[in-house]
Short mmCIF file of C-alpha atoms and ligand atoms in Angstrom, two decimals:
data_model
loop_
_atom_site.label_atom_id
_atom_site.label_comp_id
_atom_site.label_asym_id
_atom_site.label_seq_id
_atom_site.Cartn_x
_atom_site.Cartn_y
_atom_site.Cartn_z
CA UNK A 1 0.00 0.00 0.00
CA UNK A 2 1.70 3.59 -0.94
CA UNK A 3 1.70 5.95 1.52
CA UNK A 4 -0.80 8.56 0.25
CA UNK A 5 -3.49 5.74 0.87
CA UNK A 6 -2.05 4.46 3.89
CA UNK A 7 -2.57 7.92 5.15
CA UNK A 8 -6.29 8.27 3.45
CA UNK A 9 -7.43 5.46 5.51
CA UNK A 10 -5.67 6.34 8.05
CA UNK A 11 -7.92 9.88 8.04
CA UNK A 12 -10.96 7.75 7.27
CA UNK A 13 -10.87 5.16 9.81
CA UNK A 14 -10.28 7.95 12.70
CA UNK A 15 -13.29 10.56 11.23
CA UNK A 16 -15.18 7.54 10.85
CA UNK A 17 -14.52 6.26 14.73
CA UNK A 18 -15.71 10.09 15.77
CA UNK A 19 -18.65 10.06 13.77
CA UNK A 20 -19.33 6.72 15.55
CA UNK A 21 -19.16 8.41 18.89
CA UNK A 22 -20.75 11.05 18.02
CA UNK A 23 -24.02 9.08 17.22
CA UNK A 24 -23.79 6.71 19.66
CA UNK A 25 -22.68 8.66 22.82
CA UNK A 26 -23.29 12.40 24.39
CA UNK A 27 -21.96 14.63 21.44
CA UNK A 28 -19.33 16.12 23.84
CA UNK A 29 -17.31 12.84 24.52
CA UNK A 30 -16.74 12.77 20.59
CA UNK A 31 -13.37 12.33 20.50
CA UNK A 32 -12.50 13.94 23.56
CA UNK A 33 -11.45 12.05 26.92
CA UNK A 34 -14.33 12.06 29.74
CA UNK A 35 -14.19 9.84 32.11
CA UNK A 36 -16.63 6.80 31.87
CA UNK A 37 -18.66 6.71 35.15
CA UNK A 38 -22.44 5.12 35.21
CA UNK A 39 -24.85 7.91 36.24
CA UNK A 40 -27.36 7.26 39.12
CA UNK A 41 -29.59 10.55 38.74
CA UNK A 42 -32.55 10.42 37.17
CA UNK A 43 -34.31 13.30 38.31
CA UNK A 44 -32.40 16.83 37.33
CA UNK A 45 -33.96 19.57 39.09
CA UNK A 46 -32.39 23.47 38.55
CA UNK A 47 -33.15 25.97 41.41
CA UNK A 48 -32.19 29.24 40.04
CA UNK A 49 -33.17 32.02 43.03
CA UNK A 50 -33.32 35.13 40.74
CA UNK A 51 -30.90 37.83 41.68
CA UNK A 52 -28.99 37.70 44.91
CA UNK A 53 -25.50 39.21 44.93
CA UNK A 54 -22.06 37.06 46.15
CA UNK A 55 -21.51 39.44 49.14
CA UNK A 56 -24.78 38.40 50.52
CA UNK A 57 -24.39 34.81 49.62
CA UNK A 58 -21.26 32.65 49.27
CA UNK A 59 -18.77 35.96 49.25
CA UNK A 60 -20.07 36.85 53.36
CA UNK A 61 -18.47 34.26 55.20
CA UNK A 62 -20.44 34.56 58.36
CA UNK A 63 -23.38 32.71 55.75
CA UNK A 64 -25.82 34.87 57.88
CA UNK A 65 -28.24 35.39 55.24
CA UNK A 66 -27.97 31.85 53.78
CA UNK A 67 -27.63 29.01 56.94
CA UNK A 68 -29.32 26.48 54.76
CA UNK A 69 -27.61 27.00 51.53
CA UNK A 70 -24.13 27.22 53.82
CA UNK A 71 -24.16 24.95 56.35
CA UNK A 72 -26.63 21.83 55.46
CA UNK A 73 -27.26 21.99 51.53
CA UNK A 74 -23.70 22.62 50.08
CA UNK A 75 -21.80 20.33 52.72
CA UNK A 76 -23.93 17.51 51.13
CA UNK A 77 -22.61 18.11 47.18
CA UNK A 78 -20.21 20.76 45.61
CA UNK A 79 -20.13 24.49 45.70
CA UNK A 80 -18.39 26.03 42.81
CA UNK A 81 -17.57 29.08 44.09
CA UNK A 82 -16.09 30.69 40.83
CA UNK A 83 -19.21 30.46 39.04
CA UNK A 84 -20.65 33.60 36.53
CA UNK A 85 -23.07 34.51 34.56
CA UNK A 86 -20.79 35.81 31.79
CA UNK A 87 -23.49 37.08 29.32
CA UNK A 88 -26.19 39.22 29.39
CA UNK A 89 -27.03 39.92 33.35
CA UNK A 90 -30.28 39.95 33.48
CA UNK A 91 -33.00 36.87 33.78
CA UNK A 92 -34.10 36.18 30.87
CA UNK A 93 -30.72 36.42 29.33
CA UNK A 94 -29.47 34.54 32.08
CA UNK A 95 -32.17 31.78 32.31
CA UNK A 96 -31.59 31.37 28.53
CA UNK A 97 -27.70 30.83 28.79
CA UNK A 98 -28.55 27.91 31.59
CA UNK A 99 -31.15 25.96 29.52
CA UNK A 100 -29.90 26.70 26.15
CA UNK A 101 -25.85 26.80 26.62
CA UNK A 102 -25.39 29.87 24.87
CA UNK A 103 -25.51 33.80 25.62
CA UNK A 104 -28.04 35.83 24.14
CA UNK A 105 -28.94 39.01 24.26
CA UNK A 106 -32.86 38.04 25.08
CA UNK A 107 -35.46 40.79 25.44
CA UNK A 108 -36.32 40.79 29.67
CA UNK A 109 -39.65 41.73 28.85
CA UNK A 110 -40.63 38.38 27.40
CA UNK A 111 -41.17 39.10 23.88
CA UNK A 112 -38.40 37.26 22.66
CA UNK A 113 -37.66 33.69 22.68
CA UNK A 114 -34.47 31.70 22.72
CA UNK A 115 -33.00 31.29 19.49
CA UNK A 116 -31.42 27.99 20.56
CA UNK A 117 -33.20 24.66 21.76
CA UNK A 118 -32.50 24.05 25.26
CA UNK A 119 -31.84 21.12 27.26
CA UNK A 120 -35.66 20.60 27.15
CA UNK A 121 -36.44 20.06 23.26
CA UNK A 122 -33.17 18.39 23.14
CA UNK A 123 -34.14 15.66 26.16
CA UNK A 124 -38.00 15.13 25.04
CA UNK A 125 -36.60 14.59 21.00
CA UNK A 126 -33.98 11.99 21.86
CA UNK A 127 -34.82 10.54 25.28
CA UNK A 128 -38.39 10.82 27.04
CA UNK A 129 -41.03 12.42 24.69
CA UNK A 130 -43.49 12.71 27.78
CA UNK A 131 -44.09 16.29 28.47
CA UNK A 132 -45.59 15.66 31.62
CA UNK A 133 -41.65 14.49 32.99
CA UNK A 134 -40.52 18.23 31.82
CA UNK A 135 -41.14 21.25 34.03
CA UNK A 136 -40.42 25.60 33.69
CA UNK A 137 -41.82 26.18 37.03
CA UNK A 138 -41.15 29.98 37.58
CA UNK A 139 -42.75 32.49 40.06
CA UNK A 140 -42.05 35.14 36.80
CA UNK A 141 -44.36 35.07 34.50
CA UNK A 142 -42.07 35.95 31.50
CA UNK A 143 -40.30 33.23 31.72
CA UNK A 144 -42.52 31.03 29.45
CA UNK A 145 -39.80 31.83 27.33
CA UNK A 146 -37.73 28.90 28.61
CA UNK A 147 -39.97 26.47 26.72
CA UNK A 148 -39.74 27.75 23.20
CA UNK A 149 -37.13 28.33 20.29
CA UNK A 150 -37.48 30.46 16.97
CA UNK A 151 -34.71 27.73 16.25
CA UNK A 152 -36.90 26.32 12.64
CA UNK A 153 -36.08 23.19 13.58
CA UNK A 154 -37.39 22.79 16.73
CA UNK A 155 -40.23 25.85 17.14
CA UNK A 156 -43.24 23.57 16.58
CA UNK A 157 -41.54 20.50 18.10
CA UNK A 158 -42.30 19.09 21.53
CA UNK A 159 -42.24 21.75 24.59
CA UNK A 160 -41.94 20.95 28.78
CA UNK A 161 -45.00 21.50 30.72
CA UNK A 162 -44.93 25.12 31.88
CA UNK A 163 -45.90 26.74 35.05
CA UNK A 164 -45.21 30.44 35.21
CA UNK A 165 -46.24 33.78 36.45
CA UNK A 166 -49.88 34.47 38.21
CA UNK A 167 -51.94 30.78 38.89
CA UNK A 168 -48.96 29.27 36.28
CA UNK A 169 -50.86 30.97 33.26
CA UNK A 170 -47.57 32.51 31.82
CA UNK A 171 -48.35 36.26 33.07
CA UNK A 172 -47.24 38.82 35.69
CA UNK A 173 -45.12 37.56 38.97
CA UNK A 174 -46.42 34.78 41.43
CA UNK A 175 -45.27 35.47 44.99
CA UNK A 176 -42.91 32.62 45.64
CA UNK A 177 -45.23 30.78 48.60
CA UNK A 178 -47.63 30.29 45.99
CA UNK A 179 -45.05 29.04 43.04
CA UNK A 180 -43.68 26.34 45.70
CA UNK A 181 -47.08 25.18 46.57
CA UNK A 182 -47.30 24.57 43.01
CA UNK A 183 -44.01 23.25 42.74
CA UNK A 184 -44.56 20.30 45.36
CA UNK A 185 -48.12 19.58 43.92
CA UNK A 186 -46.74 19.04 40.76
CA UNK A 187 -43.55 16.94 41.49
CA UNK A 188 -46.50 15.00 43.27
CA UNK A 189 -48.52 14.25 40.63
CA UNK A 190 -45.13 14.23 37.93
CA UNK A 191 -42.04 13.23 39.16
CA UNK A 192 -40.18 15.45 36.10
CA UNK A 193 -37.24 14.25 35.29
CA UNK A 194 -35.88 17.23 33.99
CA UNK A 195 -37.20 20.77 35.83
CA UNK A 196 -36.21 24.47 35.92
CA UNK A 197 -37.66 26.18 39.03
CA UNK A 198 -37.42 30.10 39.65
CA UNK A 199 -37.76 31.96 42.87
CA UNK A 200 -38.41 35.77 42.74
CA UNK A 201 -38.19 37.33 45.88
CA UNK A 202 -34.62 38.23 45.84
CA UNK A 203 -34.54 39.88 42.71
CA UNK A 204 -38.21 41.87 43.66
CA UNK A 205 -37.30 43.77 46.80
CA UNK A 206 -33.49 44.21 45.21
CA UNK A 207 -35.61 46.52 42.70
CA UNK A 208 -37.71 48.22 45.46
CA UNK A 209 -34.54 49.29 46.90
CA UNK A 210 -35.69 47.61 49.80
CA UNK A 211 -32.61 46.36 51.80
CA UNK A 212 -33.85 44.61 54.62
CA UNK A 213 -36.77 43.16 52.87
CA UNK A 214 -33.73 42.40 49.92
CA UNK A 215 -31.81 40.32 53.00
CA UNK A 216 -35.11 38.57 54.48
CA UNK A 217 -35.88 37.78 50.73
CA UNK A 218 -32.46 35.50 50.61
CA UNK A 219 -33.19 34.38 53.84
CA UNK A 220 -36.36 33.05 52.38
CA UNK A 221 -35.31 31.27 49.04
CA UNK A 222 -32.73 29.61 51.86
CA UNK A 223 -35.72 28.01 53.53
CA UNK A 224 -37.35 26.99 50.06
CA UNK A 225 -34.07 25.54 49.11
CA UNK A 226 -33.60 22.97 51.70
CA UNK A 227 -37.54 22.70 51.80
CA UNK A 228 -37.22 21.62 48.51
CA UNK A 229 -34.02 19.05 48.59
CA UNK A 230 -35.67 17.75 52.26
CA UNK A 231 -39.06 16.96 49.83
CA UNK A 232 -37.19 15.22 47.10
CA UNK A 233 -35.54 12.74 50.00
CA UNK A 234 -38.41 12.04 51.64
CA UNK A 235 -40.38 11.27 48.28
CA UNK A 236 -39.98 7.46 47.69
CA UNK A 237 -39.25 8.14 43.85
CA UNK A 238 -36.95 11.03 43.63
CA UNK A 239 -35.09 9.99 47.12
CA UNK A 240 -31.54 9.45 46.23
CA UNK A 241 -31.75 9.52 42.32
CA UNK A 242 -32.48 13.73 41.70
CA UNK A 243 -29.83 15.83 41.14
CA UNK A 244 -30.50 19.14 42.73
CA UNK A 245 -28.52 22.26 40.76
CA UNK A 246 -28.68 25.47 43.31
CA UNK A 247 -28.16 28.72 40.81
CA UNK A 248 -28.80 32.35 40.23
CA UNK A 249 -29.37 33.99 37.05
CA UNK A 250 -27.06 37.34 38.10
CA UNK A 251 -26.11 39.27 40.77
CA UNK A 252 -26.25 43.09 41.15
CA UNK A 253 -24.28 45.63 41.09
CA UNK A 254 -21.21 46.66 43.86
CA UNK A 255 -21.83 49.03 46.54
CA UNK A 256 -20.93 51.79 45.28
CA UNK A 257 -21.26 51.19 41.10
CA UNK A 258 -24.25 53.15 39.84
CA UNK A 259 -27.61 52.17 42.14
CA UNK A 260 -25.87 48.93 43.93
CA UNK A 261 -27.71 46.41 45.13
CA UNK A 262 -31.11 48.08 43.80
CA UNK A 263 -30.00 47.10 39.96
CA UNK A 264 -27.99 44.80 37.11
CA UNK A 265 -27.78 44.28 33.89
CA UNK A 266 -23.76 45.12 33.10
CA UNK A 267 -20.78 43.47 33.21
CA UNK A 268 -19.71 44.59 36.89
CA UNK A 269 -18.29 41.79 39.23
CA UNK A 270 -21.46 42.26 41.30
CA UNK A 271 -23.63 41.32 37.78
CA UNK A 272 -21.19 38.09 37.02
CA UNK A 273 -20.52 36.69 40.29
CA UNK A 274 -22.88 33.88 40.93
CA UNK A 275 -22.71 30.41 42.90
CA UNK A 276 -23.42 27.19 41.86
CA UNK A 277 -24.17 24.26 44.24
CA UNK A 278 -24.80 20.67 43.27
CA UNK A 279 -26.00 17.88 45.10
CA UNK A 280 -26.98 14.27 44.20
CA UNK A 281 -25.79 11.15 44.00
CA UNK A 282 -23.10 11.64 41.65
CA UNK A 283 -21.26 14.50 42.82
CA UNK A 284 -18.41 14.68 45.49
CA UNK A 285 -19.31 15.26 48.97
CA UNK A 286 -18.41 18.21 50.93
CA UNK A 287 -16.11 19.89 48.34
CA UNK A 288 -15.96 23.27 47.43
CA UNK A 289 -13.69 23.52 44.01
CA UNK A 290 -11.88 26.28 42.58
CA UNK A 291 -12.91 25.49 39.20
CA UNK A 292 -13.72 28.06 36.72
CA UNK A 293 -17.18 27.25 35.23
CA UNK A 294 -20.11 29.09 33.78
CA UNK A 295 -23.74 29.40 33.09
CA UNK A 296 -23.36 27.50 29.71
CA UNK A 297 -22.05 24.24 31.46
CA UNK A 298 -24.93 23.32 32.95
CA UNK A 299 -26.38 22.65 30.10
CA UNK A 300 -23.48 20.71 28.73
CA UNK A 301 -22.91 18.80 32.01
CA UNK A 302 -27.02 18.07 31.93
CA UNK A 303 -26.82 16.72 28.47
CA UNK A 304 -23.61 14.35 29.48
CA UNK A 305 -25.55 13.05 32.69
CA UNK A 306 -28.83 12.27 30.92
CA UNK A 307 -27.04 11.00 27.70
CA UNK A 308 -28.55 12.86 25.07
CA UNK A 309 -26.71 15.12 22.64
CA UNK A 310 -26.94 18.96 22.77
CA UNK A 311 -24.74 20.19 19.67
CA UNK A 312 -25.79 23.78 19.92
CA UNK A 313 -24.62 24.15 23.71
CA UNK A 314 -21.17 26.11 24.13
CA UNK A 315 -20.83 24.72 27.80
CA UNK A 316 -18.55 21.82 28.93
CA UNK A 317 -18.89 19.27 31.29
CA UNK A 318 -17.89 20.51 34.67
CA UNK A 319 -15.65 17.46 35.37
CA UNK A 320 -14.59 18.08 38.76
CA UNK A 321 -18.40 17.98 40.34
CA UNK A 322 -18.55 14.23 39.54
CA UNK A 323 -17.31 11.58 42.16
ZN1 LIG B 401 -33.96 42.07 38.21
ZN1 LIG B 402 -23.40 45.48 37.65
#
């Protein structure tokens, strides 16, 4: 054999190999080395609370504003502490980058929908096609959003279950009691196996320039965020198989950088700095990690855990949660 087809089949035989990867497992271990582990979730759930800055959260080391989150919730899985928002800081923007894997600059108003699929179209078109087991629960109405695409590909496709905004009719803001009523009843009756939830309180009285009622507000998604793990392991289905993601969608701005705490929307430290907790049953224990990651890998690290491919994601897997 001459060398010039040595080296043709040489070429062939390795794009060939990746192709068969790439159609047979997650798109992101194509030809790239991730370790091969066997997943136990399957539940996902994503808590983004909507707005709290670091300094109140992970950044004020006396955790007085966030016992739960600090002291019970994060010793239990991983807090990525160097975790940002690094598009677009405000939530629809932000919501979009988590479910979708990419930044866009997405009206807030709710006019605009994601031009990218998100994890959702991508999970119900290549693993479970029951939109009953896919949930946007969000105390914003707006948010809707998260379940379409103007992607032509996918627009008219299959879409979660939504719950959003006033009685879950996709209009005006739910006060958050009422959203996690809604939010037990229907991991009741559903089990999803692939949610997005969103708490508003935070992000509310940040607006109102109300301080104190800002600080009781992140004292209360605390509570709802342990409420809400404490439910899923003491439900005999999701008990030790749900992954629970802990998020924001932005911060706010420094003390001191245009109305602080009161707004967001730039590309201040205040706006980018975000935390990131994960818990299940496939992530270290007790580990806080240095790591670098994003917005965008949740998606990616979602698509690797449930096995389906998500192409259109600019996220990677965040290795270094995983046992
Ligand atoms: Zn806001
Ligand atoms: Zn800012």
């Amino acid at each position: 054999m001459n060398f010039k087809i040595k080296l043709f089949l040489g070429v062939f035989i390795t794009l060939l190999f990746c192709s068969f990867q790439f159609t047979n497992l997650p798109s992101q271990v194509a030809c790239k080395k991730v370790k091969e582990r066997s997943i136990k979730s399957e539940f996902i759930v994503v808590l983004v609370i909507d707005g709290p800055r670091f300094s109140e959260t992970f950044g004020d080391t006396s955790y007085s504003y966030i016992p739960n989150l600090a002291k019970d919730l994060a010793p239990q899985g991983v807090l990525v502490k160097n975790f940002k928002n690094k598009g677009v800081t405000l939530t629809n923007s932000g919501h979009t980058a988590i479910t979708t894997g990419t930044y866009q600059n997405v009206k807030n108003d709710g006019a605009e929908l994601p031009k990218n699929p998100s994890i959702f179209h991508y999970y119900l078109s290549q693993v479970n096609s029951d939109v009953s087991k896919t949930w946007v629960i969000a105390s914003k109405g707006k948010l809707d959003i998260l379940a379409q695409t103007t992607n032509k590909t996918w627009k008219d496709s299959l879409k979660p279950s939504v719950y959003c905004g006033i009685d879950g009719k996709g209009g005006g803001y739910a006060k958050d009691d009422k959203t996690f009523e809604a939010i037990l009843a229907l991991f009741s009756e559903h089990h999803p196996k692939l949610s997005l939830i969103n708490l508003l309180e935070v992000d509310v009285k940040g607006h109102a320039n109300d301080w104190e009622g800002y600080l009781q507000a992140i004292r209360n998604t605390d509570v709802y965020a342990k409420r809400l793990w404490d439910f899923i392991q003491s439900d005999s289905i999701l008990k030790g198989k749900t992954t629970l993601f802990i998020t924001n969608d932005h911060g706010r701005h420094k003390n001191g950088h245009k109305d602080g705490f009161v707004s967001h929307g730039d590309m201040c430290s205040g706006c980018r700095d975000i935390y990131l907790i994960a818990l299940g049953p496939d992530f270290k224990v007790n580990s806080v990690i240095d790591e670098k990651y994003e917005q965008l890998d949740l998606s990616k690290t979602i698509s690797y855990m449930f096995n389906f491919n998500m192409p259109s994601s600019k996220g990677k897997i965040m290795e270094a949660l995983f046992k």
